XYZ file of C-alpha atoms in Angstrom:
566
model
C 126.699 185.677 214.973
C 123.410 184.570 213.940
C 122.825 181.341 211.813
C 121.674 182.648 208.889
C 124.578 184.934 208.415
C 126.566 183.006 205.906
C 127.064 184.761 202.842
C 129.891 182.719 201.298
C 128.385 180.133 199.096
C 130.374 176.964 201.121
C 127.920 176.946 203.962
C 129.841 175.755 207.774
C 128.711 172.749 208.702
C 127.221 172.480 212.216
C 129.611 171.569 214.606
C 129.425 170.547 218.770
C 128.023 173.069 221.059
C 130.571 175.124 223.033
C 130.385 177.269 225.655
C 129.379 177.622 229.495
C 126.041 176.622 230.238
C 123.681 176.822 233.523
C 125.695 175.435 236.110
C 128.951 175.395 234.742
C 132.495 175.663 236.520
C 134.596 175.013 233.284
C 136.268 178.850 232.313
C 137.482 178.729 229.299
C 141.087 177.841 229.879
C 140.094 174.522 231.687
C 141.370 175.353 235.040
C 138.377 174.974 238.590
C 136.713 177.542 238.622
C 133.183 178.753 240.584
C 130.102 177.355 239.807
C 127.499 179.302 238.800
C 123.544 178.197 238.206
C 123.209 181.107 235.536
C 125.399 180.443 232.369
C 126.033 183.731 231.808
C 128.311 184.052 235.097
C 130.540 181.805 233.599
C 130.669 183.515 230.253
C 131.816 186.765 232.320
C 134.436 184.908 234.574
C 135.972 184.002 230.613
C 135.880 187.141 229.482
C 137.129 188.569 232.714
C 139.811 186.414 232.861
C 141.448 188.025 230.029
C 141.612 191.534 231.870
C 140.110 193.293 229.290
C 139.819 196.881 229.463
C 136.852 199.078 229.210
C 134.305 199.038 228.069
C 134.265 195.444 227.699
C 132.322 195.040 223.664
C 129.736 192.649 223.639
C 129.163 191.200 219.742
C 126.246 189.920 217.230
C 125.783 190.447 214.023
C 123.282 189.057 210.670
C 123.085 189.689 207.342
C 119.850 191.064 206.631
C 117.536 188.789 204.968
C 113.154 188.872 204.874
C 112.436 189.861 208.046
C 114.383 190.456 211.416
C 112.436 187.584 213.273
C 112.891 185.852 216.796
C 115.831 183.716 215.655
C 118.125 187.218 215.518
C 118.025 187.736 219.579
C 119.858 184.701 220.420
C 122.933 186.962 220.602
C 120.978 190.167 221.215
C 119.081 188.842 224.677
C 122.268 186.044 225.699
C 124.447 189.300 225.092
C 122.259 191.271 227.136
C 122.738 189.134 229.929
C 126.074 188.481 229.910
C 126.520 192.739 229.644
C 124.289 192.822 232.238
C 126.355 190.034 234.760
C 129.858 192.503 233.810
C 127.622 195.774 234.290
C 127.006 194.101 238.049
C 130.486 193.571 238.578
C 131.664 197.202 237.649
C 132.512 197.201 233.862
C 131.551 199.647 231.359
C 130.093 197.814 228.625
C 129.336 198.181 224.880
C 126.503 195.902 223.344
C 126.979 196.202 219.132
C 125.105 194.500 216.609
C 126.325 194.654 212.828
C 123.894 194.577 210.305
C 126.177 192.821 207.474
C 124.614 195.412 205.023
C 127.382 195.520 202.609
C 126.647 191.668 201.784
C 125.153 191.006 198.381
C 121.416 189.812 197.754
C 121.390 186.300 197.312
C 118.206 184.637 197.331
C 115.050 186.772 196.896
C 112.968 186.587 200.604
C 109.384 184.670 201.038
C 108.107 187.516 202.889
C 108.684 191.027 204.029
C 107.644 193.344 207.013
C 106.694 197.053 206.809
C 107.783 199.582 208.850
C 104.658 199.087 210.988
C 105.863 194.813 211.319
C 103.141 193.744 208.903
C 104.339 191.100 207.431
C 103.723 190.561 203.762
C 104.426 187.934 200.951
C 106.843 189.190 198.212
C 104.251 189.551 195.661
C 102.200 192.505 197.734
C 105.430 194.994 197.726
C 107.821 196.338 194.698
C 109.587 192.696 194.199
C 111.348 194.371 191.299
C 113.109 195.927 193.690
C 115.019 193.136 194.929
C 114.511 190.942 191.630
C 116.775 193.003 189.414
C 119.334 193.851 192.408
C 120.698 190.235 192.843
C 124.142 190.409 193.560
C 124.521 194.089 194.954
C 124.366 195.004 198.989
C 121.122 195.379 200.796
C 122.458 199.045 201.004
C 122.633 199.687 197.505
C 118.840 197.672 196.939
C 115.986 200.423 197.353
C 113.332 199.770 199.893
C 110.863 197.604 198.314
C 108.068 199.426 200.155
C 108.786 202.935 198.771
C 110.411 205.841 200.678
C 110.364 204.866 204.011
C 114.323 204.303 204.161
C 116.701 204.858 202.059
C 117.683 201.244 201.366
C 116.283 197.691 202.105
C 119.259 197.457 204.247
C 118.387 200.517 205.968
C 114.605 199.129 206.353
C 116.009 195.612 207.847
C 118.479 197.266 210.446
C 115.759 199.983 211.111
C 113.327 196.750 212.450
C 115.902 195.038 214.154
C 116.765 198.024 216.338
C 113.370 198.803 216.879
C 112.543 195.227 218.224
C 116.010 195.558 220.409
C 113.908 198.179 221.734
C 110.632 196.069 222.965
C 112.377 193.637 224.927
C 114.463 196.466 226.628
C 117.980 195.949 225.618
C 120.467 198.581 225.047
C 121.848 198.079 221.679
C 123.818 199.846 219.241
C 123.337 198.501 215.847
C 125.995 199.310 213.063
C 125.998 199.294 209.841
C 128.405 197.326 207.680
C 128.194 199.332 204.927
C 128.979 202.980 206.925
C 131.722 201.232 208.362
C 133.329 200.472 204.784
C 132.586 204.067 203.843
C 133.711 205.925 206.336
C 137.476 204.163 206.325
C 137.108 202.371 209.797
C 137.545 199.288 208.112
C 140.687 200.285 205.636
C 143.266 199.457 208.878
C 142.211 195.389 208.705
C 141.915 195.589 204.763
C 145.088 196.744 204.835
C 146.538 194.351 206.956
C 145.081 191.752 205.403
C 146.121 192.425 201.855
C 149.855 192.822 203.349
C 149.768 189.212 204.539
C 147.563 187.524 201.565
C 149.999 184.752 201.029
C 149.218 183.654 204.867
C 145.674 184.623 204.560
C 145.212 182.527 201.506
C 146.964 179.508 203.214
C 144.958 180.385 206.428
C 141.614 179.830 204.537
C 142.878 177.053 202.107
C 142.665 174.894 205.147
C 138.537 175.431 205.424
C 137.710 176.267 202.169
C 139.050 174.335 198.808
C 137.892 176.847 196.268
C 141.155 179.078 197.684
C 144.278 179.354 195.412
C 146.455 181.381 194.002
C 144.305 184.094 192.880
C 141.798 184.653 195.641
C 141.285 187.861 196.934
C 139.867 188.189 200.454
C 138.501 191.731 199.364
C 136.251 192.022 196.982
C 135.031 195.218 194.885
C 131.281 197.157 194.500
C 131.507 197.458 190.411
C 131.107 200.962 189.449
C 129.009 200.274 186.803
C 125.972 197.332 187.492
C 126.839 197.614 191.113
C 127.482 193.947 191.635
C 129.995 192.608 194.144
C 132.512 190.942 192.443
C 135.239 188.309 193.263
C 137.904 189.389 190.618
C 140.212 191.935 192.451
C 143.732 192.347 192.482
C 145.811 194.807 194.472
C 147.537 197.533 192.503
C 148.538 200.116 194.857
C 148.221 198.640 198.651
C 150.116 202.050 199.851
C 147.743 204.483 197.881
C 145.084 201.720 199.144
C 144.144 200.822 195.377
C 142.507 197.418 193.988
C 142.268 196.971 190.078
C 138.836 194.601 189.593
C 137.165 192.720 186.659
C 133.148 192.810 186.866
C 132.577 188.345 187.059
C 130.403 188.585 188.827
C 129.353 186.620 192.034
C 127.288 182.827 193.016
C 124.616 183.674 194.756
C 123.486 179.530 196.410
C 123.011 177.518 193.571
C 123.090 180.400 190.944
C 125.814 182.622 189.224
C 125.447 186.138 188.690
C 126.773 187.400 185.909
C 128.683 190.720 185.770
C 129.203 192.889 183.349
C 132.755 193.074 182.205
C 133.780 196.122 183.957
C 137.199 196.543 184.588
C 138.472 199.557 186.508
C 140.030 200.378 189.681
C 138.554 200.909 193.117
C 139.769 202.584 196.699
C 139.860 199.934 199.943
C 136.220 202.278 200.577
C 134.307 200.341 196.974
C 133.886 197.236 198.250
C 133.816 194.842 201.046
C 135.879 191.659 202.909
C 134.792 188.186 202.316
C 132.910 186.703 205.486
C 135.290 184.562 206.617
C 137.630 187.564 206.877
C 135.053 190.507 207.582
C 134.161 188.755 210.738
C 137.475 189.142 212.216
C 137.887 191.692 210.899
C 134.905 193.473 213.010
C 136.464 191.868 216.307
C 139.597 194.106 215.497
C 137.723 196.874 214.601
C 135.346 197.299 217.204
C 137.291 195.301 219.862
C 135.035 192.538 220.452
C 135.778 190.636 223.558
C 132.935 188.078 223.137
C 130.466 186.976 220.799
C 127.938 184.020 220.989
C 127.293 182.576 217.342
C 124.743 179.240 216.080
C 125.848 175.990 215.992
C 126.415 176.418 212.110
C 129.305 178.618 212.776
C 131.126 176.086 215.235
C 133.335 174.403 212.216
C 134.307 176.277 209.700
C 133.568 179.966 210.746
C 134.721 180.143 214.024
C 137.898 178.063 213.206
C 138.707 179.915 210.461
C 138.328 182.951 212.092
C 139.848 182.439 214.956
C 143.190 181.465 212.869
C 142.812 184.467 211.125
C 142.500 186.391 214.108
C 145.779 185.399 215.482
C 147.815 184.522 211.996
C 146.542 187.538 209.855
C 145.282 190.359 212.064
C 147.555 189.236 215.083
C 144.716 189.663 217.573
C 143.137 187.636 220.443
C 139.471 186.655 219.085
C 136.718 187.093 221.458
C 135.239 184.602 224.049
C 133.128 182.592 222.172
C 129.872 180.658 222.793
C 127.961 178.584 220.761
C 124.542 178.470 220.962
C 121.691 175.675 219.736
C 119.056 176.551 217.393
C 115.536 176.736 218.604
C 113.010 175.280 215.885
C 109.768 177.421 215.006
C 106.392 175.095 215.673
C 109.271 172.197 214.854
C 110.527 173.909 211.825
C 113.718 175.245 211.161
C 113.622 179.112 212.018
C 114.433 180.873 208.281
C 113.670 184.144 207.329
C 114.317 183.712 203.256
C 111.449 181.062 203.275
C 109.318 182.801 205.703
C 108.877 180.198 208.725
C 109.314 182.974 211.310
C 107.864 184.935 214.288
C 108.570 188.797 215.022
C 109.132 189.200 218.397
C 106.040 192.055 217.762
C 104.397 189.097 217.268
C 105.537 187.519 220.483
C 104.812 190.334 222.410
C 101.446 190.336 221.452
C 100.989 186.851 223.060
C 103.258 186.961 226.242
C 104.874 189.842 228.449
C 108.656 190.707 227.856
C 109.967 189.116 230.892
C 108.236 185.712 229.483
C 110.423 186.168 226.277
C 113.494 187.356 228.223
C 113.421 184.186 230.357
C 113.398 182.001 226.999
C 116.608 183.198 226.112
C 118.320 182.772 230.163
C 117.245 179.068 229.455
C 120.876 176.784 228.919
C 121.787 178.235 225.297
C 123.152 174.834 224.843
C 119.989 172.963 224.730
C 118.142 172.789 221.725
C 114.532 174.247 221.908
C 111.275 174.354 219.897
C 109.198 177.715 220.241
C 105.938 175.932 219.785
C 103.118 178.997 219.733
C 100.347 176.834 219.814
C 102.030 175.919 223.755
C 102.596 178.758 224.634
C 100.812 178.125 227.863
C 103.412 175.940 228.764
C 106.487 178.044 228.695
C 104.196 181.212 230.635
C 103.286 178.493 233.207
C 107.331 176.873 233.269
C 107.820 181.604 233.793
C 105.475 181.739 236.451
C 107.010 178.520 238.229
C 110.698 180.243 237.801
C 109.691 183.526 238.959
C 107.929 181.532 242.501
C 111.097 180.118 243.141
C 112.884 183.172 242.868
C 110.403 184.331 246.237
C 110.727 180.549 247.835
C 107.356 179.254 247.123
C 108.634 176.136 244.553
C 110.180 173.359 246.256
C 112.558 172.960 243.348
C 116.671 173.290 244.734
C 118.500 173.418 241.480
C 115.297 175.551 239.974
C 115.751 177.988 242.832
C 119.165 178.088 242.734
C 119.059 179.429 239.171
C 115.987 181.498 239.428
C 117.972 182.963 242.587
C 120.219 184.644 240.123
C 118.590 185.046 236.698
C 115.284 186.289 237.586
C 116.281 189.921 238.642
C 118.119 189.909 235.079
C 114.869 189.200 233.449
C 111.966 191.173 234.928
C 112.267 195.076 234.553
C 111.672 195.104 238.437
C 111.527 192.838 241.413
C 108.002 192.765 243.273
C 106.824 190.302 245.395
C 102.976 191.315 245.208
C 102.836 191.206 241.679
C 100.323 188.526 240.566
C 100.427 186.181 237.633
C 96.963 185.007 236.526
C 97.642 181.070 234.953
C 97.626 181.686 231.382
C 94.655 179.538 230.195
C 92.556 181.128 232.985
C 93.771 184.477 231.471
C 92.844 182.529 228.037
C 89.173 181.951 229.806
C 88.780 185.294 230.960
C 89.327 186.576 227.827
C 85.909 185.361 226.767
C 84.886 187.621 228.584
C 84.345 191.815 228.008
C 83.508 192.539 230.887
C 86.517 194.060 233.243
C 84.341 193.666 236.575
C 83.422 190.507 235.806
C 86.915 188.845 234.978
C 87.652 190.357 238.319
C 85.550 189.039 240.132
C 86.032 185.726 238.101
C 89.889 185.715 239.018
C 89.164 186.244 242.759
C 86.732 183.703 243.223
C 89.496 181.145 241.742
C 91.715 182.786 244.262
C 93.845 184.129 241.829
C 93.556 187.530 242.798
C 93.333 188.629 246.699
C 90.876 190.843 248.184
C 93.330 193.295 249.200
C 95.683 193.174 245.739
C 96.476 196.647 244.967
C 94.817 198.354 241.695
C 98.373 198.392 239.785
C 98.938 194.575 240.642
C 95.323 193.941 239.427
C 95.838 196.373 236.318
C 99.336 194.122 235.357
C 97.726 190.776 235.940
C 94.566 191.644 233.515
C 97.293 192.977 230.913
C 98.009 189.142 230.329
C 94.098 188.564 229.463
C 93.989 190.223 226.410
C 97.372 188.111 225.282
C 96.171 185.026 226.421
C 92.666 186.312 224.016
C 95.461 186.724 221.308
C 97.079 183.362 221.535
C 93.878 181.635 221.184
C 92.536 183.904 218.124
C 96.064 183.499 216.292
C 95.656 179.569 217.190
C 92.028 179.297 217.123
C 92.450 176.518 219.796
C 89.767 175.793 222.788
C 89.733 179.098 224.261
C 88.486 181.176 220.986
C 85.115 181.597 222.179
C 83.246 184.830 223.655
C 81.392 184.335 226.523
C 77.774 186.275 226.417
C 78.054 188.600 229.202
C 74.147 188.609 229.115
C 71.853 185.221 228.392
C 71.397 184.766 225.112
C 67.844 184.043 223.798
C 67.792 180.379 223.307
C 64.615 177.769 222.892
C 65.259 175.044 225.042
C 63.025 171.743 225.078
C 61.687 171.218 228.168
C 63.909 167.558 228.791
C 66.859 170.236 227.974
C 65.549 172.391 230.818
C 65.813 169.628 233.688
C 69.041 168.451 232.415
C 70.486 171.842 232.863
C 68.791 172.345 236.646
C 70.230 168.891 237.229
C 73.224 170.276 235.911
C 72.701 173.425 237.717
C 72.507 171.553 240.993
C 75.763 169.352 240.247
C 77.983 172.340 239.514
C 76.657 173.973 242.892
C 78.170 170.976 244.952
C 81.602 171.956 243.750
C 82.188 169.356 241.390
C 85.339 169.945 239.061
C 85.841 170.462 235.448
C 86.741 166.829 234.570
C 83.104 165.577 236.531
C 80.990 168.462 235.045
C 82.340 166.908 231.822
C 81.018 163.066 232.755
C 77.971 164.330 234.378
C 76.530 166.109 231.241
C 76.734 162.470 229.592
C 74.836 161.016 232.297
C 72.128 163.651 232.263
C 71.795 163.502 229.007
C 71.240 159.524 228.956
C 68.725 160.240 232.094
C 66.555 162.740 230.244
C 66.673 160.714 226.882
C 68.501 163.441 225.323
C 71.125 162.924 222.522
C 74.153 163.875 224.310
C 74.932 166.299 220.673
C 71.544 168.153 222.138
C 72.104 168.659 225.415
C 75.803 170.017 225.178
C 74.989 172.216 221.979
C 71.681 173.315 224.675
C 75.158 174.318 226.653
C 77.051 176.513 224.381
C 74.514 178.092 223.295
C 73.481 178.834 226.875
C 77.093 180.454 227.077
C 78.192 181.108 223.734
C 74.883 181.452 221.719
C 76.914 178.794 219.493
C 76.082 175.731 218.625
C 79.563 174.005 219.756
C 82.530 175.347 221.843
C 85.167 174.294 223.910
C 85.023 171.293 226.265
C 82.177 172.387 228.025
C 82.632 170.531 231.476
C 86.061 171.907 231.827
C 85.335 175.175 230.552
C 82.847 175.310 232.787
C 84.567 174.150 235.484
C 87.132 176.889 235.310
C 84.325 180.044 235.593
C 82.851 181.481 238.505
C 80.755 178.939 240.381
C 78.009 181.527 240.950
C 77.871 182.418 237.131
C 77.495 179.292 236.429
C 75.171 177.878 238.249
C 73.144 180.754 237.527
C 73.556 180.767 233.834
C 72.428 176.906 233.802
C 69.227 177.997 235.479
C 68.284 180.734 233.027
C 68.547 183.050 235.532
C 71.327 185.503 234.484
């Protein structure tokens, strides 16, 4: 269940992690069992354990809020995975995802996306659309960006699906809101309602607001269309509520209704989340379900309790997750500090995203974009071990059995260019000439087949993406031909000097020290003779650090270039 999906107003707070994690052998009963170097062996020895039959359901769910960002597929991908680790072993199994559509608008989002993912502040699309719908469901709330789907809910889960898609996981999403129509929620209403007097004392445990009055249901008013709180059974058999339009709090707010009172079927309205989420495990027969932190007191408690007390069910395995922080901010879509995975994909491959989420769910991460050369090189390192080439036991060990869960296909002769020297070749347009760049680094092998060579240059132009969206060292185009610069003739020798130093195979980090010293030699300022540099390369007057930079291009090229010759 993702961490943002809390639409009571008494928000959980965050509890201990729980859960299997890479290189567990505690099952969930306590007892020895085998170790395994991928977490999500261990989750599937749990939910084996309980001989469930098929197909085995597989759980996540959010209520939709701004936009579906990165932060949503800790339960899609860790699902994924542990499907994928029961698919191995022979079970049929179901992946779901509810979009909690029925849920009332709280809080008005930061920012939106489009049906195309471009994301846009709440002022650039129909904000009266959500403005003067506080307080009904997302399914009820048009689509703020006209008549591309029926409902805002409808846009949201539309998204979410759609970015399911790009990372290549097989997921059914559901909607909340159909399920309440349609009657496949009126059994656990029903049940429910029989047994308020043990819900209620269930729930009075976690939540003080509960007393004699509380209804676990509440009702859609047929008239303003908020969800209200004020419900009271009349006719359980004929599966009729009577309600009183209150109203609803929405955070810090109240909502008020408008004094409707009328009666409504078990079909008008919705559960309360700390009942609708057992609710769904009964329903759809959920046999495990990884949830955030937030959700480790209070939620999960609760629920679980109610599972076995109310609904007189066995909850799902559970696992709790830790957050991952965006740049070191929390991840929130209703503020708008968050990443698509569109986004994403624009700056790494799939496999690269895939292998964030196989990472020990119980460690807490920050998705830092402006590094994202360090988790593509800590990728590239993982998928080495997996063919033997990283002298790494406990890295190999896990890489051993995650990495054929997280690339779309094993091959050995693929080829991974490092992703700042994909970052460097990107300032560069020319496709023969990045070639030719990558194999004189040895990064590509004379005989590499045209489809290897064809994947590895795919990561160039996302490596070129990373550094426009961060505008870091790399955001620089290199000119393909020399640029017509006027050079004073004390600039000219440095740069033969130069010339000469770079041809004896000196490295980035002495390129770097030697342009100081030839500068001080030729009585140049050292400004001059490194802005004689970049505009040598760049036809700029500054650039990256130009020894480095340097030091990272073709030797030939180079050397050339510093000579005016090409």
């Amino acid at each position: 269940m993702s961490s943002e999906q809390t639409p009571d107003p008494d928000a959980d707070a965050a509890g201990p992690s729980s859960g299997p994690t890479a290189g567990s052998d505690a099952g969930e009963g306590g007892g020895e069992t085998q170790f395994h170097a991928f977490w999500a062996d261990a989750v599937a020895d749990d939910v084996e354990a309980r001989d469930p039959d098929d197909p085995i359901v597989i759980k996540g769910g959010v209520s939709p809020s701004g936009i579906p960002h990165l932060g949503h597929f800790n339960e899609i991908v860790r699902g994924y995975f542990v499907a994928e680790v029961l698919r191995e072993r022979g079970h049929e199994v179901r992946q779901v995802f509810t979009s909690d559509d029925r849920d009332p608008l709280r809080k008005l989002p930061r920012r939106l996306a489009d049906a195309d993912w471009n994301v846009v502040e709440l002022g650039d699309v129909d904000a009266g659309a959500l403005g003067k719908n506080l307080g009904k469901p997302y399914t009820a709330i048009p689509d703020p960006f006209g008549d591309c789907h029926d409902s805002y809910g409808e846009h949201f889960a539309d998204l979410l699906a759609g970015a399911a898609e790009m990372v290549d996981v097989p997921v059914d999403v559901l909607s909340n809101t159909e399920l309440y129509e349609t009657g496949e929620f009126e059994p656990e209403i029903r049940t429910i309602l029989e047994n308020v007097d043990t819900a209620r004392e269930v729930l009075a445990e976690y939540q003080d607001s509960v007393d004699a009055d509380y209804s676990p249901f509440r009702v859609v008013c047929a008239e303003c269309g908020i969800v209200t709180t004020d419900v009271t059974v009349a006719d359980l058999d004929e599966g009729r509520v009577e309600y009183e339009c209150t109203g609803i709090t929405a955070g810090d707010r109240d909502i008020e209704g408008c004094g409707h009172a009328g009666e409504a079927t078990l079909r008008d309205g919705k559960l309360s989340w700390r009942f609708e989420w057992p609710a769904q495990w009964s329903l759809l027969g959920v046999d495990f379900e990884p949830f955030g932190k937030d959700h480790a007191e209070g939620s999960w408690p609760s629920g679980e309790e109610i599972a076995r007390e109310v609904l007189d069910i066995q909850p799902p395995v559970p696992m709790t997750y830790e957050w991952f922080t965006l740049n070191g901010e929390p991840l929130s879509s209703s503020e708008g500090n968050v990443v698509t995975v569109p986004e994403v994909l624009d700056l790494l491959e799939p496999e690269v995203l895939r292998y964030f989420f196989a990472l020990d769910p119980n460690k807490a991460r920050d998705f830092d974009i402006s590094r994202l050369d360090q988790l593509v090189d800590d990728f590239d390192r993982f998928e080495r071990a997996y063919f033997g080439a990283v002298d790494d036991e406990e890295l190999t060990r896990f890489a051993d059995r995650a990495y054929p869960f997280v690339v779309e296909e094993v091959r050995e002769e693929r080829i991974r260019l490092p992703y700042t020297f994909a970052a460097v070749l990107g300032m560069v347009e020319d496709r023969d000439l990045r070639v030719q760049m990558a194999r004189n680094e040895g990064h590509i092998p004379e005989d590499a087949p045209d489809w290897a060579i064809d994947d590895a240059l795919a990561r160039v132009e996302k490596a070129r993406a990373w550094a426009e969206r961060c505008d870091n060292a790399y955001n620089y185009r290199l000119q393909t031909d020399l640029p017509d610069v006027d050079l004073s003739g004390d600039e000219q020798a440095a740069l033969d000097d130069l010339a000469e130093f770079v041809a004896a195979g000196h490295d980035g980090d002495a390129i770097q020290g030697e342009i100081y010293e030839l500068a001080e030699a030729h009585g140049l300022e050292t400004a001059d003779l490194f802005a004689a540099g970049y505009r040598l390369f760049f036809d700029k007057e500054q650039g990256p650090r130009l020894g480095e930079f340097l030091g990272e291009l073709d030797q030939s090229f180079v050397v050339a270039r510093l000579r005016r010759e090409g």
